[in-house]
GROMACS .gro file of C-alpha atoms in nm:
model
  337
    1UNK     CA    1  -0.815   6.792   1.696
    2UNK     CA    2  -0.898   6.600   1.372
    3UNK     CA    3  -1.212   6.463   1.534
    4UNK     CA    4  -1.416   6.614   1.857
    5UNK     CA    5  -1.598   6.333   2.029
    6UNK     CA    6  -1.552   6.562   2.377
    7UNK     CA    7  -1.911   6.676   2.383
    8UNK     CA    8  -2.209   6.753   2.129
    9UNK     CA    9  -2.143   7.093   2.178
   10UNK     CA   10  -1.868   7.098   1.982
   11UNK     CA   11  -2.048   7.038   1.634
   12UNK     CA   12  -2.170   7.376   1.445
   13UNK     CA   13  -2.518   7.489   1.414
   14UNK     CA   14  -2.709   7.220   1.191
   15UNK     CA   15  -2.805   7.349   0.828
   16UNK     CA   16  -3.218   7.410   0.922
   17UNK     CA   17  -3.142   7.610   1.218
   18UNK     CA   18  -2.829   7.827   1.063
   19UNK     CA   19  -3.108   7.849   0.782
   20UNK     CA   20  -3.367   7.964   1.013
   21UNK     CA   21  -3.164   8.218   1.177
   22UNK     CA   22  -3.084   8.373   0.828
   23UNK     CA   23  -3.417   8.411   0.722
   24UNK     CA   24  -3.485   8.569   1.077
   25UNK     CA   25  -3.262   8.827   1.029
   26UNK     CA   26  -3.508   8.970   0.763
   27UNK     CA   27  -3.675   9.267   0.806
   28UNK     CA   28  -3.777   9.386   1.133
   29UNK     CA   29  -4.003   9.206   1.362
   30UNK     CA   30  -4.178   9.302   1.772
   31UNK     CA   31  -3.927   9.270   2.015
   32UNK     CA   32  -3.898   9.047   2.327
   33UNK     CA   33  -4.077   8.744   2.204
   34UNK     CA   34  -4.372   8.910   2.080
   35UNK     CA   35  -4.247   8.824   1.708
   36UNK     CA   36  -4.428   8.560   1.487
   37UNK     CA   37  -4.094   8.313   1.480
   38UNK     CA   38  -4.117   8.297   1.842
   39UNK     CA   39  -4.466   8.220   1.852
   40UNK     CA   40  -4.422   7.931   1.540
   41UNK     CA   41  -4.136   7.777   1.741
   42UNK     CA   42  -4.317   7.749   2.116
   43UNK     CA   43  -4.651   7.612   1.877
   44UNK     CA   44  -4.406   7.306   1.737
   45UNK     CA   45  -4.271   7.252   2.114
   46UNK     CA   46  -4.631   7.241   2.232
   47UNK     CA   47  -4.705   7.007   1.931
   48UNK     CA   48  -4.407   6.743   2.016
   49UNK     CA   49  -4.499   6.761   2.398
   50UNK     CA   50  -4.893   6.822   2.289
   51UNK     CA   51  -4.927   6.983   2.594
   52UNK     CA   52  -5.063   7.341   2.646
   53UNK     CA   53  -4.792   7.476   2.795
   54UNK     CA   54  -4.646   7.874   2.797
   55UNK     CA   55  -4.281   7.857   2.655
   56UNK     CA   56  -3.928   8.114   2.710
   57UNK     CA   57  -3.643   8.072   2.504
   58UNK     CA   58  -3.332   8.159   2.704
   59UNK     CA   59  -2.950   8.161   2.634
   60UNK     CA   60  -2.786   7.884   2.821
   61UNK     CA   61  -2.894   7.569   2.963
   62UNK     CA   62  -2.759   7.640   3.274
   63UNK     CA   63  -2.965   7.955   3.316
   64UNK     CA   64  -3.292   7.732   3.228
   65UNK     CA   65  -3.207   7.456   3.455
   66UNK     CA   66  -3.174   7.703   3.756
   67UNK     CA   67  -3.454   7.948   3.704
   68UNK     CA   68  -3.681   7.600   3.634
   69UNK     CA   69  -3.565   7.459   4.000
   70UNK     CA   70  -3.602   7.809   4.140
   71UNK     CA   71  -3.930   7.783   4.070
   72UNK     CA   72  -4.045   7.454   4.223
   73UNK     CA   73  -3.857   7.534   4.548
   74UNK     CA   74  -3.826   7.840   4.807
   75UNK     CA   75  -3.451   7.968   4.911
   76UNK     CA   76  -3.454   7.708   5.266
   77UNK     CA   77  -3.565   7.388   5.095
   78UNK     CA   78  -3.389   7.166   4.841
   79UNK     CA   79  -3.362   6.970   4.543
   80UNK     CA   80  -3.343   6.614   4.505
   81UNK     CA   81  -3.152   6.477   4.172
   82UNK     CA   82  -2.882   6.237   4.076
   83UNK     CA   83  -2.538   6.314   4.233
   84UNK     CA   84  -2.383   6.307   3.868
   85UNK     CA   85  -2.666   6.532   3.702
   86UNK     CA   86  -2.553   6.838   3.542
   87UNK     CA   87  -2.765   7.103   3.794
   88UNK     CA   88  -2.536   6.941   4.037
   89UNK     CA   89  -2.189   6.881   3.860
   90UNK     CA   90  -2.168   7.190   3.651
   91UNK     CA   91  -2.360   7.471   3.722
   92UNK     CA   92  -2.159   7.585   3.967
   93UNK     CA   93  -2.404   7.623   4.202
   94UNK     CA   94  -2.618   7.837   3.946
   95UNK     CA   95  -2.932   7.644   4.093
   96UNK     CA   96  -2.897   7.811   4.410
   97UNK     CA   97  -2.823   8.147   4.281
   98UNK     CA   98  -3.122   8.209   4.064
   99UNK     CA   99  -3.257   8.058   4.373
  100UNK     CA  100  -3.148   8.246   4.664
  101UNK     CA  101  -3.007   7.974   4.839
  102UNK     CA  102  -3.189   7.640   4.721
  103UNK     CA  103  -3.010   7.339   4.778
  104UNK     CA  104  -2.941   7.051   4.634
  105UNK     CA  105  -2.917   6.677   4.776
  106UNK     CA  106  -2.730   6.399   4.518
  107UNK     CA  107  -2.873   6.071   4.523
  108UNK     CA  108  -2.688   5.739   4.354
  109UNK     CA  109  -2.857   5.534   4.089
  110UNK     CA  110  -2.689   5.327   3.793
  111UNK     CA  111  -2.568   5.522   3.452
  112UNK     CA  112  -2.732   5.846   3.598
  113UNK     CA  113  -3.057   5.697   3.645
  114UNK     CA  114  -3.164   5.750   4.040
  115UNK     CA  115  -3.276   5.442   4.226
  116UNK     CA  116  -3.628   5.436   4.335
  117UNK     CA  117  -3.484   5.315   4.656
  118UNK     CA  118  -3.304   5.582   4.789
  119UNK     CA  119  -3.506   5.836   4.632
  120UNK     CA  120  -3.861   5.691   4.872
  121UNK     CA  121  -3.552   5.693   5.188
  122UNK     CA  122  -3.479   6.047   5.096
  123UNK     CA  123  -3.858   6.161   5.088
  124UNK     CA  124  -3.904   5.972   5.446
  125UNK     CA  125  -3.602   6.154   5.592
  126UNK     CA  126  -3.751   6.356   5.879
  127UNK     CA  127  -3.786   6.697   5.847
  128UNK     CA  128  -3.541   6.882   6.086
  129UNK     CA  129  -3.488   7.295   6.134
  130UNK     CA  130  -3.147   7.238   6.062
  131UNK     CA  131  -3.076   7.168   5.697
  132UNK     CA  132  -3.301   7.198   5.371
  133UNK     CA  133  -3.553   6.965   5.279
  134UNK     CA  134  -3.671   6.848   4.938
  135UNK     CA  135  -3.946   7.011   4.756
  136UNK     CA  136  -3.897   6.905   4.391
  137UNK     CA  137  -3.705   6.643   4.181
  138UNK     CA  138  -3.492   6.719   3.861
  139UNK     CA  139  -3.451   6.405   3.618
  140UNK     CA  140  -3.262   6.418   3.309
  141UNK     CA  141  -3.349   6.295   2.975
  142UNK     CA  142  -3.154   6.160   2.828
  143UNK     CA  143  -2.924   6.102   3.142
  144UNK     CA  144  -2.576   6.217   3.180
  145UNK     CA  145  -2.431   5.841   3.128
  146UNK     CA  146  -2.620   5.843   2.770
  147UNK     CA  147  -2.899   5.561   2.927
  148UNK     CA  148  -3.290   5.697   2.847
  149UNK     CA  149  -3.545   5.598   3.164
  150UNK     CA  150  -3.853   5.435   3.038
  151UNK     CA  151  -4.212   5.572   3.129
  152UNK     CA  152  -4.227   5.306   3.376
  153UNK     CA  153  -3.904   5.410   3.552
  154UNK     CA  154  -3.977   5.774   3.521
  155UNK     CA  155  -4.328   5.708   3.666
  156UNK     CA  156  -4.218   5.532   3.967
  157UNK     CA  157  -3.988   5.814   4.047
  158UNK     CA  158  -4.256   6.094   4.013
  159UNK     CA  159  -4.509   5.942   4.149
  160UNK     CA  160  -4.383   5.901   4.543
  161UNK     CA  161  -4.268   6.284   4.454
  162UNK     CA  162  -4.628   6.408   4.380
  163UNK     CA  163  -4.793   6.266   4.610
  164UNK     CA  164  -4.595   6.419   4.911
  165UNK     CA  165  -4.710   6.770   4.678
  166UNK     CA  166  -4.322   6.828   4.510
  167UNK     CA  167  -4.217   6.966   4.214
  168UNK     CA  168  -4.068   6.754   3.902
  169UNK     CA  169  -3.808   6.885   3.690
  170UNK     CA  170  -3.669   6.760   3.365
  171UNK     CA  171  -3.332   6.838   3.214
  172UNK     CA  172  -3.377   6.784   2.856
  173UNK     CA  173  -3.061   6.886   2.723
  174UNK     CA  174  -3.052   6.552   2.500
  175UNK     CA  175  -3.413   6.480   2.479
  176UNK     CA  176  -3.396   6.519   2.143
  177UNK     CA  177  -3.183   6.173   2.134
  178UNK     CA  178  -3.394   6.041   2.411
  179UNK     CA  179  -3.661   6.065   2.204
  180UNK     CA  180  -3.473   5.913   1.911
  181UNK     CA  181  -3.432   5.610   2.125
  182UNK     CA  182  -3.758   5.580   2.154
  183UNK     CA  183  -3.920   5.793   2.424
  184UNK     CA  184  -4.277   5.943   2.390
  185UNK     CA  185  -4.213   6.288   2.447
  186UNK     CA  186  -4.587   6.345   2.530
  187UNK     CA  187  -4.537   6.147   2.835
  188UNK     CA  188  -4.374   6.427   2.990
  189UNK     CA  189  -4.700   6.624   3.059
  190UNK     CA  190  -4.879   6.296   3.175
  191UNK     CA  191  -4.648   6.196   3.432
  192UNK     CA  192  -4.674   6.532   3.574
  193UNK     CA  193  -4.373   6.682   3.544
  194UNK     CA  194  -4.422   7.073   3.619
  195UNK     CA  195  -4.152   7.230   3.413
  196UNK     CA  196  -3.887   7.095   3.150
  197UNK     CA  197  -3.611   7.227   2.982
  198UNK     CA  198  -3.625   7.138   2.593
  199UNK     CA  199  -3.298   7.122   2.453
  200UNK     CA  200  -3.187   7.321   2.165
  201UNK     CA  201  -2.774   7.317   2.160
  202UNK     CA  202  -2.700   6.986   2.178
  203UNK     CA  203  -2.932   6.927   1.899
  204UNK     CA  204  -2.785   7.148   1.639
  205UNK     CA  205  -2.905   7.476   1.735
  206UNK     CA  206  -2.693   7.770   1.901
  207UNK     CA  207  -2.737   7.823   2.286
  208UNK     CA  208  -3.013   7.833   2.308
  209UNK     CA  209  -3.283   7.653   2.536
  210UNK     CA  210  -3.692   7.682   2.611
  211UNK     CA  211  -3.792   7.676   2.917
  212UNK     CA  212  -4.157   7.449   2.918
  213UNK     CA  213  -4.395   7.540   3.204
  214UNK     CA  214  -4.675   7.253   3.209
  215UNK     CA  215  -4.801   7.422   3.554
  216UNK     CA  216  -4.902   7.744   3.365
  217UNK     CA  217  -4.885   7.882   3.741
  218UNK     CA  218  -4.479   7.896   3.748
  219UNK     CA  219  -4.526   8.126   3.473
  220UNK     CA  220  -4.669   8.383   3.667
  221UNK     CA  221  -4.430   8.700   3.630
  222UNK     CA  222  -4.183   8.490   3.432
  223UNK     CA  223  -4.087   8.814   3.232
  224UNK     CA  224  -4.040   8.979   3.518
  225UNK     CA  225  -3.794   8.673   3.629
  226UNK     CA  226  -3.632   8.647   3.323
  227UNK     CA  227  -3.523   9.018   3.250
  228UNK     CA  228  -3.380   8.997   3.632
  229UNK     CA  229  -3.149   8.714   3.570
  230UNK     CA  230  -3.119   8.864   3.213
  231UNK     CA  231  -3.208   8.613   3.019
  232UNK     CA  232  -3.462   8.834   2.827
  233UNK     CA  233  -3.318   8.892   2.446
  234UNK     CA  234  -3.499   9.209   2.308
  235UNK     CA  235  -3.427   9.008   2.007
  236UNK     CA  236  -3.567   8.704   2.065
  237UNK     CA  237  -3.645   8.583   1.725
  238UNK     CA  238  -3.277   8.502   1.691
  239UNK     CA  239  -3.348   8.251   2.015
  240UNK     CA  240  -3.645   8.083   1.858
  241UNK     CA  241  -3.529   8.106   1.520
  242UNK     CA  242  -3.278   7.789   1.503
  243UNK     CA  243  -3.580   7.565   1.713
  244UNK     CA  244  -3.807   7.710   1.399
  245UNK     CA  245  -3.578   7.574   1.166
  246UNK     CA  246  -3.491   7.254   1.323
  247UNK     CA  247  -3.859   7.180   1.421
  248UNK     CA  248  -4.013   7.218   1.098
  249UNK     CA  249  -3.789   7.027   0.917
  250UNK     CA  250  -3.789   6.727   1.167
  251UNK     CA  251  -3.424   6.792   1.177
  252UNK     CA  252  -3.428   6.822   1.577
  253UNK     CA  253  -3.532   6.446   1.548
  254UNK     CA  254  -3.339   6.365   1.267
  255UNK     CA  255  -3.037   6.444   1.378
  256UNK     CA  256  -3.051   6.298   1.708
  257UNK     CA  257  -3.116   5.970   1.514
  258UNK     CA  258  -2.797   6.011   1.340
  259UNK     CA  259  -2.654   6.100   1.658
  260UNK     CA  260  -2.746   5.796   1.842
  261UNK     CA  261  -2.687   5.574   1.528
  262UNK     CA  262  -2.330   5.709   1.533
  263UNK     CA  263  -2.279   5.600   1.948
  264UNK     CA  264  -2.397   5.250   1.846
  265UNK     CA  265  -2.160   5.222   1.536
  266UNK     CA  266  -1.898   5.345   1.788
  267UNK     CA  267  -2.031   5.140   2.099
  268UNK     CA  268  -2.001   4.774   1.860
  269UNK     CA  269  -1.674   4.893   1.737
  270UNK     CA  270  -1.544   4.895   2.078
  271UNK     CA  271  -1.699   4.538   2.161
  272UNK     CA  272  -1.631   4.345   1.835
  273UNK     CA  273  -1.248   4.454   1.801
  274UNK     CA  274  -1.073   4.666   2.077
  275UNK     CA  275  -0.926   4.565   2.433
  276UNK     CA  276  -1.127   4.781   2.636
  277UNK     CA  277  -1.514   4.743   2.743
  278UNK     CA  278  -1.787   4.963   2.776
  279UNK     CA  279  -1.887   5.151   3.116
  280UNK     CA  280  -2.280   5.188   3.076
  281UNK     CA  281  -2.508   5.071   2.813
  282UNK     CA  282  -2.549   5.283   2.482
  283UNK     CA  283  -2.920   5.411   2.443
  284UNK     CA  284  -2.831   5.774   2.346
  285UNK     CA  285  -2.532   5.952   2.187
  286UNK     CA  286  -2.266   5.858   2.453
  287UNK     CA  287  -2.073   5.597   2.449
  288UNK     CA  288  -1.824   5.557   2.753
  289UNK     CA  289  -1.553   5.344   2.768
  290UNK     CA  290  -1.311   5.222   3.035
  291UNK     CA  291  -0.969   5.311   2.941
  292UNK     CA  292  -0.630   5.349   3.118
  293UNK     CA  293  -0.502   5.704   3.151
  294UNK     CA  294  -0.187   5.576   2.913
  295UNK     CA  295  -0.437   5.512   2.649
  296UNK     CA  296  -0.644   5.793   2.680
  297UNK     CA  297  -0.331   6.024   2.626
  298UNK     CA  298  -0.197   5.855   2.360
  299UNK     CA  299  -0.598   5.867   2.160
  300UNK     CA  300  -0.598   6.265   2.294
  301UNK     CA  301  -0.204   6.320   2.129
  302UNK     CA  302  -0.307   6.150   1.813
  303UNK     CA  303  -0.571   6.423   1.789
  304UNK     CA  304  -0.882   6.284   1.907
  305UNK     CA  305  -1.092   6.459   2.157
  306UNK     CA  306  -1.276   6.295   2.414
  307UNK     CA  307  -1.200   6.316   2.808
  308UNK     CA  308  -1.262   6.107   3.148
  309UNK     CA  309  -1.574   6.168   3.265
  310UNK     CA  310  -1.645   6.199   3.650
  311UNK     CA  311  -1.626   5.759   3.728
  312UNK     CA  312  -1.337   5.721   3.569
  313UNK     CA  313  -1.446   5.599   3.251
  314UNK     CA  314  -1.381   5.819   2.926
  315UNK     CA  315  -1.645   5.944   2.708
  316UNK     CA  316  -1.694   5.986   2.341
  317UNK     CA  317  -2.015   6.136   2.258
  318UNK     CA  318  -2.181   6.186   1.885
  319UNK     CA  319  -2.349   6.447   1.756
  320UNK     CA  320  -2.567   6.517   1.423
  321UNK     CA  321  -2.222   6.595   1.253
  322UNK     CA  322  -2.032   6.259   1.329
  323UNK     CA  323  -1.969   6.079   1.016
  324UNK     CA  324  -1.962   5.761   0.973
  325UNK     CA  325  -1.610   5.809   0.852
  326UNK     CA  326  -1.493   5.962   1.110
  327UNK     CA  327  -1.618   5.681   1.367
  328UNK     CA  328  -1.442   5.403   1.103
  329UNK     CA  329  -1.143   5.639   1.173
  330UNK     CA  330  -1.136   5.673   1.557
  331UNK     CA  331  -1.193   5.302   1.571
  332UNK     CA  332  -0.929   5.276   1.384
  333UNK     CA  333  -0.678   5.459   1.578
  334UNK     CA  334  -0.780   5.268   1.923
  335UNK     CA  335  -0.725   4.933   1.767
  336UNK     CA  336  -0.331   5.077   1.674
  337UNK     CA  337  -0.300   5.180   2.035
   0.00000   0.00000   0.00000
């Protein structure tokens, strides 16, 4: 491909984090998280979120996204998240393996936000001996459709959940550009969300995720629950290392700027001078486009990659390594379509 728009996991490791890593690797240091670039890293998280809260770093998303959920809900009960959201698209079930059988209910909402409306019918649905009821909600932020919620919309979603005594979730794979576009990560705490998942990969680290328990509670024999689903590195400076580097250089934030900055370029490109119109707004990276399948092969042979995402609509999605060059050039090659 001459240019990967498929995903913002595509991109390399971003220079402060590949940095990070390197310096790391020097000299030896306590194993399994008792090192001092573990410690530096979970201080900046706690910093961002400025929240007291006990930190893991763990090697996938997917892995941090279940053991969260299995946390905030026992093996017969379920969880409650939009029907497009990545526990429930592509985990492959991995939510209710770490969980021992936790479920999970898909509700609809607009550009992967959830409506209020059928999330207040969902918690009023009687509660029946024959399937799982909800016992937490998992947002994401920013959402799989690249839109950010607002503190408003995110209260009015947590709010109805805490008071019937759920868990909240977040999937912050892209909060990084969420909070690019303008989202006050210390909100997360204050609404009372009870565990979060701060993401690391998309934002120019390796695979690497933390794991954010607000509800110091859910961190009781986390180690224990970690080295079981083994996610416990016994060198876990090499984890923390690229958040280190890309915290302490304000490259996390940075580069989801660029990221975003990138989508819009890409998003008015689309509007001002192409035939085809845009699917969902653009408030993150993302930019998704509706586009018939002819076109989309012809963009994909040409050497540009980018696919159809689950509503039909293809997506092209920016990362901190976009250039504005190659955008100029992508645009370029859908006007000659």
């Amino acid at each position: 491909m001459r240019y990967d728009f498929g995903s913002d996991n595509t991109a390399g490791m971003a220079p402060a984090a590949l940095q990070a890593l390197v310096e790391a690797n020097e000299g030896y240091a306590r194993a399994y998280g008792a090192d001092d670039v573990t410690a530096r890293a979970a201080d900046q998280i706690r910093r961002r979120l400025d929240a007291d809260a006990e930190i893991r770093f763990v090697f996938s998303g997917t892995a941090a996204n279940a053991i969260a959920l299995s946390m905030l809900a026992w093996p017969h009960e379920a969880v409650l998240a939009h029907h497009a959201a990545h526990v429930c698209t592509d985990e492959t079930g991995a939510p209710g393996f770490f969980g021992s059988g936790v479920g999970l209910i898909g509700l609809p909402g607009f550009s992967g936000k959830i409506d209020p409306v059928t999330l207040n019918a969902a918690l009023d649905e009687p509660e029946v001996g024959h399937r799982q009821p909800p016992a937490a909600l998992s947002l994401t932020q920013a959402t799989e459709y690249g839109t950010v919620y607002t503190e408003e919309e995110l209260r009015h979603l947590i709010e109805p959940v805490k008071l019937k005594g759920y868990g909240v979730h977040m999937d912050g794979a892209r909060l990084a550009n969420a909070a690019a576009a303008g989202f006050d990560l210390t909100n997360i705490a204050r609404l009372g969300i009870d565990v979060l998942v701060f993401g690391g990969a998309k934002a120019g680290a390796n695979c690497t995720e933390a794991i954010v328990m607000f509800d110091r509670s859910l961190a009781r024999r986390i180690d224990n629950r970690l080295k079981q689903a083994g996610q416990t590195a016994s060198k876990a400076r090499y984890l923390a290392a690229p958040f280190l580097g890309l915290l302490e250089s304000n490259a996390w934030e940075d580069g989801a700027a660029h990221a975003n900055l990138m989508a819009q370029r890409l998003a008015d490109g689309f509007l001002a001078d192409s035939p085809f119109a845009l699917a969902h707004p653009v408030e993150a990276n993302a930019v998704f486009v509706r586009m018939p399948p002819a076109a989309h092969r012809r963009l994909n042979d040409l050497g540009w990659a980018c696919y159809r995402f689950d509503d039909g609509s293809v997506r092209f999605v920016c990362s901190w390594a976009t250039t504005s060059e190659a955008v100029d050039e992508l645009l370029d090659a859908v006007r000659r379509l």
